[in-house]
PDB file of C-alpha atoms in Angstrom:
ATOM      1  CA  MET H   1       0.000   0.000   0.000  1.00 84.00           C
ATOM      2  CA  GLU H   2       2.755   2.444   0.914  1.00 87.00           C
ATOM      3  CA  VAL H   3       4.489   1.980  -2.442  1.00 91.00           C
ATOM      4  CA  LEU H   4       1.236   2.569  -4.318  1.00 93.00           C
ATOM      5  CA  LEU H   5       0.366   5.702  -2.376  1.00 93.00           C
ATOM      6  CA  ASN H   6       3.855   7.116  -2.882  1.00 93.00           C
ATOM      7  CA  ARG H   7       3.297   6.786  -6.621  1.00 95.00           C
ATOM      8  CA  VAL H   8      -0.109   8.451  -6.234  1.00 95.00           C
ATOM      9  CA  ARG H   9       1.438  11.264  -4.213  1.00 94.00           C
ATOM     10  CA  ASN H  10       4.068  11.762  -6.908  1.00 95.00           C
ATOM     11  CA  ASN H  11       1.414  11.909  -9.650  1.00 95.00           C
ATOM     12  CA  ASP H  12       2.525   8.814 -11.533  1.00 96.00           C
ATOM     13  CA  PRO H  13       0.675   9.224 -14.877  1.00 94.00           C
ATOM     14  CA  LYS H  14       0.198   5.453 -15.141  1.00 95.00           C
ATOM     15  CA  ILE H  15      -2.048   5.360 -12.085  1.00 96.00           C
ATOM     16  CA  LYS H  16      -5.568   6.454 -12.991  1.00 97.00           C
ATOM     17  CA  GLU H  17      -7.382   4.134 -10.597  1.00 97.00           C
ATOM     18  CA  ILE H  18      -6.976   3.222  -6.920  1.00 97.00           C
ATOM     19  CA  ASP H  19      -8.555   0.060  -5.489  1.00 97.00           C
ATOM     20  CA  ILE H  20      -8.069  -0.023  -1.733  1.00 96.00           C
ATOM     21  CA  THR H  21      -9.832  -1.145   1.438  1.00 95.00           C
ATOM     22  CA  VAL H  22      -9.477   1.069   4.495  1.00 93.00           C
ATOM     23  CA  GLY H  23     -10.215  -0.105   8.010  1.00 87.00           C
ATOM     24  CA  ASP H  24      -8.153   2.017  10.360  1.00 90.00           C
ATOM     25  CA  ASP H  25      -7.064   5.601  10.983  1.00 92.00           C
ATOM     26  CA  GLU H  26      -3.523   5.151   9.691  1.00 93.00           C
ATOM     27  CA  ARG H  27      -4.526   3.768   6.290  1.00 93.00           C
ATOM     28  CA  MET H  28      -7.180   6.450   5.831  1.00 95.00           C
ATOM     29  CA  GLN H  29      -4.739   9.210   6.691  1.00 95.00           C
ATOM     30  CA  MET H  30      -2.176   7.812   4.260  1.00 95.00           C
ATOM     31  CA  LEU H  31      -4.770   7.582   1.490  1.00 96.00           C
ATOM     32  CA  CYS H  32      -6.129  11.096   2.032  1.00 96.00           C
ATOM     33  CA  ASN H  33      -2.657  12.628   2.186  1.00 96.00           C
ATOM     34  CA  ALA H  34      -1.795  11.020  -1.153  1.00 97.00           C
ATOM     35  CA  LEU H  35      -5.079  12.097  -2.758  1.00 97.00           C
ATOM     36  CA  ARG H  36      -4.603  15.725  -1.751  1.00 95.00           C
ATOM     37  CA  GLU H  37      -1.396  15.877  -3.777  1.00 96.00           C
ATOM     38  CA  ASN H  38      -2.645  13.912  -6.776  1.00 96.00           C
ATOM     39  CA  LYS H  39      -4.010  15.280 -10.063  1.00 94.00           C
ATOM     40  CA  THR H  40      -4.060  12.126 -12.192  1.00 96.00           C
ATOM     41  CA  VAL H  41      -6.343   9.590 -10.437  1.00 97.00           C
ATOM     42  CA  THR H  42      -9.923   9.666 -11.741  1.00 97.00           C
ATOM     43  CA  LYS H  43     -11.353   6.473 -10.205  1.00 98.00           C
ATOM     44  CA  LEU H  44     -11.404   5.483  -6.528  1.00 98.00           C
ATOM     45  CA  LEU H  45     -12.698   2.099  -5.372  1.00 98.00           C
ATOM     46  CA  MET H  46     -13.026   1.692  -1.599  1.00 98.00           C
ATOM     47  CA  GLY H  47     -15.642  -1.052  -1.400  1.00 97.00           C
ATOM     48  CA  TYR H  48     -15.930  -2.918   1.914  1.00 96.00           C
ATOM     49  CA  SER H  49     -13.981  -0.289   3.814  1.00 96.00           C
ATOM     50  CA  GLU H  50     -14.962   0.541   7.397  1.00 92.00           C
ATOM     51  CA  LEU H  51     -16.619   3.957   7.110  1.00 92.00           C
ATOM     52  CA  SER H  52     -19.418   3.659   9.672  1.00 82.00           C
ATOM     53  CA  GLY H  53     -18.285   6.685  11.696  1.00 82.00           C
ATOM     54  CA  THR H  54     -17.951  10.274  10.543  1.00 89.00           C
ATOM     55  CA  LYS H  55     -14.217  10.795  11.096  1.00 92.00           C
ATOM     56  CA  HIS H  56     -13.050   8.853   8.056  1.00 94.00           C
ATOM     57  CA  LEU H  57     -15.789  10.306   5.870  1.00 95.00           C
ATOM     58  CA  GLU H  58     -14.807  13.837   6.881  1.00 95.00           C
ATOM     59  CA  GLN H  59     -11.210  13.102   5.906  1.00 95.00           C
ATOM     60  CA  LEU H  60     -12.276  11.539   2.622  1.00 96.00           C
ATOM     61  CA  SER H  61     -14.612  14.390   1.718  1.00 95.00           C
ATOM     62  CA  GLU H  62     -11.902  16.948   2.369  1.00 95.00           C
ATOM     63  CA  ALA H  63      -9.398  15.032   0.234  1.00 95.00           C
ATOM     64  CA  LEU H  64     -11.838  14.435  -2.642  1.00 95.00           C
ATOM     65  CA  GLU H  65     -12.619  18.135  -2.814  1.00 92.00           C
ATOM     66  CA  VAL H  66      -9.244  18.839  -4.450  1.00 92.00           C
ATOM     67  CA  THR H  67      -8.895  15.721  -6.657  1.00 94.00           C
ATOM     68  CA  LYS H  68      -9.812  14.882 -10.253  1.00 93.00           C
ATOM     69  CA  ILE H  69     -11.808  11.817  -9.225  1.00 96.00           C
ATOM     70  CA  ARG H  70     -14.953  11.269 -11.313  1.00 96.00           C
ATOM     71  CA  SER H  71     -15.835   7.718 -10.274  1.00 97.00           C
ATOM     72  CA  LEU H  72     -16.318   6.780  -6.606  1.00 97.00           C
ATOM     73  CA  ASN H  73     -17.129   3.282  -5.342  1.00 98.00           C
ATOM     74  CA  LEU H  74     -18.111   3.045  -1.658  1.00 98.00           C
ATOM     75  CA  ARG H  75     -20.024  -0.212  -1.852  1.00 98.00           C
ATOM     76  CA  ASN H  76     -20.828  -1.898   1.456  1.00 97.00           C
ATOM     77  CA  CYS H  77     -18.921   0.546   3.659  1.00 96.00           C
ATOM     78  CA  ARG H  78     -21.518   0.752   6.458  1.00 95.00           C
ATOM     79  CA  ILE H  79     -22.438   4.314   5.532  1.00 96.00           C
ATOM     80  CA  GLY H  80     -25.723   5.635   6.934  1.00 95.00           C
ATOM     81  CA  ALA H  81     -27.696   8.822   6.327  1.00 96.00           C
ATOM     82  CA  GLU H  82     -25.452  10.874   8.598  1.00 95.00           C
ATOM     83  CA  GLY H  83     -22.427   9.522   6.767  1.00 95.00           C
ATOM     84  CA  VAL H  84     -23.847  10.645   3.416  1.00 95.00           C
ATOM     85  CA  LYS H  85     -24.379  14.114   4.831  1.00 94.00           C
ATOM     86  CA  VAL H  86     -20.740  14.296   5.950  1.00 95.00           C
ATOM     87  CA  LEU H  87     -19.456  12.887   2.662  1.00 94.00           C
ATOM     88  CA  LEU H  88     -21.327  15.491   0.621  1.00 91.00           C
ATOM     89  CA  SER H  89     -20.605  18.388   2.965  1.00 89.00           C
ATOM     90  CA  ARG H  90     -17.874  19.788   0.710  1.00 87.00           C
ATOM     91  CA  GLY H  91     -19.776  19.555  -2.557  1.00 83.00           C
ATOM     92  CA  ILE H  92     -17.916  16.598  -4.080  1.00 86.00           C
ATOM     93  CA  MET H  93     -21.030  15.578  -6.030  1.00 83.00           C
ATOM     94  CA  SER H  94     -20.377  18.390  -8.496  1.00 83.00           C
ATOM     95  CA  SER H  95     -17.387  16.514  -9.924  1.00 88.00           C
ATOM     96  CA  LEU H  96     -18.698  12.925  -9.901  1.00 92.00           C
ATOM     97  CA  SER H  97     -20.137  11.121 -12.914  1.00 93.00           C
ATOM     98  CA  PHE H  98     -20.304   7.685 -11.221  1.00 96.00           C
ATOM     99  CA  LEU H  99     -21.306   6.944  -7.614  1.00 96.00           C
ATOM    100  CA  ASP H 100     -21.685   3.459  -6.151  1.00 98.00           C
ATOM    101  CA  LEU H 101     -23.259   3.312  -2.684  1.00 98.00           C
ATOM    102  CA  ARG H 102     -24.742  -0.172  -2.917  1.00 98.00           C
ATOM    103  CA  TYR H 103     -25.432  -2.103   0.279  1.00 98.00           C
ATOM    104  CA  ASN H 104     -25.067   0.804   2.663  1.00 97.00           C
ATOM    105  CA  GLU H 105     -27.807   1.651   5.166  1.00 95.00           C
ATOM    106  CA  LEU H 106     -28.758   4.973   3.600  1.00 97.00           C
ATOM    107  CA  GLY H 107     -32.493   4.618   4.060  1.00 97.00           C
ATOM    108  CA  ASP H 108     -34.875   7.255   2.774  1.00 98.00           C
ATOM    109  CA  ASN H 109     -33.147   9.994   4.767  1.00 97.00           C
ATOM    110  CA  GLY H 110     -29.839   9.310   3.058  1.00 97.00           C
ATOM    111  CA  VAL H 111     -31.458   9.350  -0.362  1.00 96.00           C
ATOM    112  CA  ILE H 112     -33.194  12.648   0.420  1.00 95.00           C
ATOM    113  CA  ILE H 113     -29.784  14.121   1.273  1.00 93.00           C
ATOM    114  CA  LEU H 114     -28.524  12.957  -2.123  1.00 91.00           C
ATOM    115  CA  SER H 115     -31.566  14.477  -3.792  1.00 89.00           C
ATOM    116  CA  ASN H 116     -31.023  17.796  -2.037  1.00 87.00           C
ATOM    117  CA  ALA H 117     -27.513  17.870  -3.495  1.00 82.00           C
ATOM    118  CA  VAL H 118     -29.046  17.596  -6.963  1.00 75.00           C
ATOM    119  CA  GLN H 119     -31.600  20.325  -6.310  1.00 73.00           C
ATOM    120  CA  SER H 120     -28.838  22.659  -5.148  1.00 68.00           C
ATOM    121  CA  LYS H 121     -27.057  22.023  -8.474  1.00 57.00           C
ATOM    122  CA  LYS H 122     -24.202  20.134  -6.844  1.00 54.00           C
ATOM    123  CA  ALA H 123     -24.576  16.963  -8.901  1.00 55.00           C
ATOM    124  CA  GLY H 124     -25.333  18.080 -12.422  1.00 59.00           C
ATOM    125  CA  GLY H 125     -22.791  15.750 -14.025  1.00 84.00           C
ATOM    126  CA  LEU H 126     -23.788  12.497 -12.307  1.00 89.00           C
ATOM    127  CA  LYS H 127     -24.598   9.805 -14.896  1.00 93.00           C
ATOM    128  CA  THR H 128     -24.598   6.568 -12.884  1.00 95.00           C
ATOM    129  CA  LEU H 129     -26.014   6.079  -9.394  1.00 95.00           C
ATOM    130  CA  LEU H 130     -26.022   2.619  -7.808  1.00 97.00           C
ATOM    131  CA  LEU H 131     -28.181   2.212  -4.694  1.00 98.00           C
ATOM    132  CA  ALA H 132     -29.041  -1.476  -4.521  1.00 98.00           C
ATOM    133  CA  GLY H 133     -29.715  -2.818  -1.045  1.00 98.00           C
ATOM    134  CA  CYS H 134     -29.887   0.566   0.668  1.00 98.00           C
ATOM    135  CA  ASN H 135     -33.198   0.132   2.538  1.00 98.00           C
ATOM    136  CA  ILE H 136     -35.038   2.606   0.301  1.00 98.00           C
ATOM    137  CA  SER H 137     -38.847   2.786   0.303  1.00 97.00           C
ATOM    138  CA  ASP H 138     -41.368   4.869  -1.656  1.00 97.00           C
ATOM    139  CA  GLU H 139     -40.334   8.116   0.002  1.00 97.00           C
ATOM    140  CA  GLY H 140     -36.741   7.651  -1.114  1.00 96.00           C
ATOM    141  CA  ALA H 141     -37.781   6.677  -4.630  1.00 95.00           C
ATOM    142  CA  GLU H 142     -39.858   9.832  -4.909  1.00 95.00           C
ATOM    143  CA  ALA H 143     -36.819  11.892  -3.919  1.00 94.00           C
ATOM    144  CA  LEU H 144     -34.737  10.124  -6.557  1.00 92.00           C
ATOM    145  CA  SER H 145     -37.010  11.414  -9.294  1.00 89.00           C
ATOM    146  CA  GLU H 146     -34.882  14.575  -9.077  1.00 83.00           C
ATOM    147  CA  PHE H 147     -31.955  12.601 -10.490  1.00 85.00           C
ATOM    148  CA  VAL H 148     -34.073  11.521 -13.453  1.00 85.00           C
ATOM    149  CA  MET H 149     -34.897  15.163 -14.123  1.00 80.00           C
ATOM    150  CA  LYS H 150     -31.208  16.084 -14.026  1.00 83.00           C
ATOM    151  CA  GLY H 151     -29.997  13.752 -16.764  1.00 85.00           C
ATOM    152  CA  LEU H 152     -29.114  10.540 -14.920  1.00 90.00           C
ATOM    153  CA  GLU H 153     -28.459   7.637 -17.312  1.00 93.00           C
ATOM    154  CA  GLU H 154     -28.188   4.576 -15.061  1.00 95.00           C
ATOM    155  CA  LEU H 155     -30.006   3.968 -11.765  1.00 95.00           C
ATOM    156  CA  ASP H 156     -29.825   0.751  -9.742  1.00 97.00           C
ATOM    157  CA  LEU H 157     -32.505   0.428  -7.051  1.00 97.00           C
ATOM    158  CA  SER H 158     -32.639  -3.346  -6.822  1.00 97.00           C
ATOM    159  CA  ALA H 159     -33.088  -5.157  -3.501  1.00 98.00           C
ATOM    160  CA  ASN H 160     -34.911  -2.304  -1.780  1.00 98.00           C
ATOM    161  CA  GLN H 161     -38.456  -1.824  -0.441  1.00 97.00           C
ATOM    162  CA  ILE H 162     -39.946   0.322  -3.181  1.00 97.00           C
ATOM    163  CA  GLY H 163     -43.634  -0.132  -3.956  1.00 96.00           C
ATOM    164  CA  ASN H 164     -46.085   1.210  -6.498  1.00 95.00           C
ATOM    165  CA  GLU H 165     -46.044   4.813  -5.251  1.00 95.00           C
ATOM    166  CA  GLY H 166     -42.290   5.118  -5.502  1.00 95.00           C
ATOM    167  CA  ILE H 167     -42.232   3.561  -8.950  1.00 94.00           C
ATOM    168  CA  ASP H 168     -44.995   5.899 -10.072  1.00 94.00           C
ATOM    169  CA  ALA H 169     -42.942   8.938  -8.993  1.00 93.00           C
ATOM    170  CA  LEU H 170     -39.895   7.715 -10.908  1.00 93.00           C
ATOM    171  CA  THR H 171     -41.791   6.826 -14.055  1.00 92.00           C
ATOM    172  CA  GLN H 172     -43.741  10.097 -14.031  1.00 93.00           C
ATOM    173  CA  ALA H 173     -40.428  11.955 -14.023  1.00 91.00           C
ATOM    174  CA  MET H 174     -39.360   9.914 -17.045  1.00 91.00           C
ATOM    175  CA  ILE H 175     -42.623  10.683 -18.853  1.00 90.00           C
ATOM    176  CA  VAL H 176     -42.370  14.408 -18.080  1.00 90.00           C
ATOM    177  CA  MET H 177     -38.831  14.468 -19.482  1.00 89.00           C
ATOM    178  CA  GLY H 178     -40.024  12.760 -22.650  1.00 88.00           C
ATOM    179  CA  GLU H 179     -37.313  12.635 -25.305  1.00 87.00           C
ATOM    180  CA  LYS H 180     -34.984  14.504 -22.962  1.00 87.00           C
ATOM    181  CA  CYS H 181     -34.994  11.602 -20.510  1.00 88.00           C
ATOM    182  CA  LYS H 182     -31.538  10.021 -20.587  1.00 90.00           C
ATOM    183  CA  ILE H 183     -32.273   6.906 -18.524  1.00 91.00           C
ATOM    184  CA  THR H 184     -30.955   3.851 -20.395  1.00 91.00           C
ATOM    185  CA  ALA H 185     -30.721   1.426 -17.458  1.00 92.00           C
ATOM    186  CA  LEU H 186     -33.152   1.185 -14.534  1.00 92.00           C
ATOM    187  CA  GLU H 187     -32.723  -1.824 -12.235  1.00 94.00           C
ATOM    188  CA  LEU H 188     -35.731  -2.542 -10.004  1.00 94.00           C
ATOM    189  CA  ARG H 189     -35.620  -6.258  -9.211  1.00 95.00           C
ATOM    190  CA  GLU H 190     -36.361  -7.477  -5.683  1.00 96.00           C
ATOM    191  CA  ASN H 191     -38.648  -4.622  -4.668  1.00 95.00           C
ATOM    192  CA  ARG H 192     -42.349  -4.535  -3.757  1.00 94.00           C
ATOM    193  CA  ILE H 193     -43.743  -3.596  -7.135  1.00 92.00           C
ATOM    194  CA  GLY H 194     -47.294  -4.709  -7.876  1.00 91.00           C
ATOM    195  CA  ASP H 195     -49.415  -4.617 -11.016  1.00 87.00           C
ATOM    196  CA  LYS H 196     -49.934  -0.855 -10.792  1.00 87.00           C
ATOM    197  CA  GLY H 197     -46.210  -0.247 -10.620  1.00 85.00           C
ATOM    198  CA  ALA H 198     -45.612  -2.564 -13.561  1.00 86.00           C
ATOM    199  CA  ILE H 199     -48.130  -0.603 -15.616  1.00 83.00           C
ATOM    200  CA  SER H 200     -46.380   2.657 -14.712  1.00 82.00           C
ATOM    201  CA  ILE H 201     -43.070   1.221 -15.913  1.00 83.00           C
ATOM    202  CA  SER H 202     -44.650   0.080 -19.179  1.00 83.00           C
ATOM    203  CA  LEU H 203     -46.134   3.506 -19.824  1.00 81.00           C
ATOM    204  CA  ALA H 204     -42.817   5.204 -19.154  1.00 78.00           C
ATOM    205  CA  LEU H 205     -40.954   2.882 -21.520  1.00 73.00           C
ATOM    206  CA  ALA H 206     -43.541   3.479 -24.212  1.00 71.00           C
ATOM    207  CA  SER H 207     -43.434   7.264 -23.949  1.00 67.00           C
TER     208      SER H 207
END
């Protein structure tokens, strides 16, 4: 790890992607120090890191603020709604095109925080948002309709608790956008979608 981060710190042009798991203060500090000095890395994968508290997320948010990173993978990092709030506190969403938060306990509150970032024009360039297994219900799905309105292309909401009302909100946003809707991939398996929700999806796809 130390060799890799030294190369990152020295802006090795061959390193465009970092794949690392962080579980303690020392490794996080080393990573963030390297990121602050780097201008070449565009993709950061930190899946399965231990980020359940706010300390590490504060450090990460501060470091990401000055990087060129466009793709961020924080899959299964034990991040909750409060963690999302800390992560986005420095406006990093404005530079991201890809965000993977699958299998974190965001809940509806976490999703609403993400949606608020979009409404405040801090996430205009986001194209892919992965939120499978994040304990999202109809309220969260309704909030996510803001992403559809802002040009999102890929949205993964599989393995959540979304029912007909949430699906209706998402599909209505797609219908309102019409030809301007950029959604090309919408994953909804393993939710609570009934016949009404299925009809809403069909209408949106046909519009």
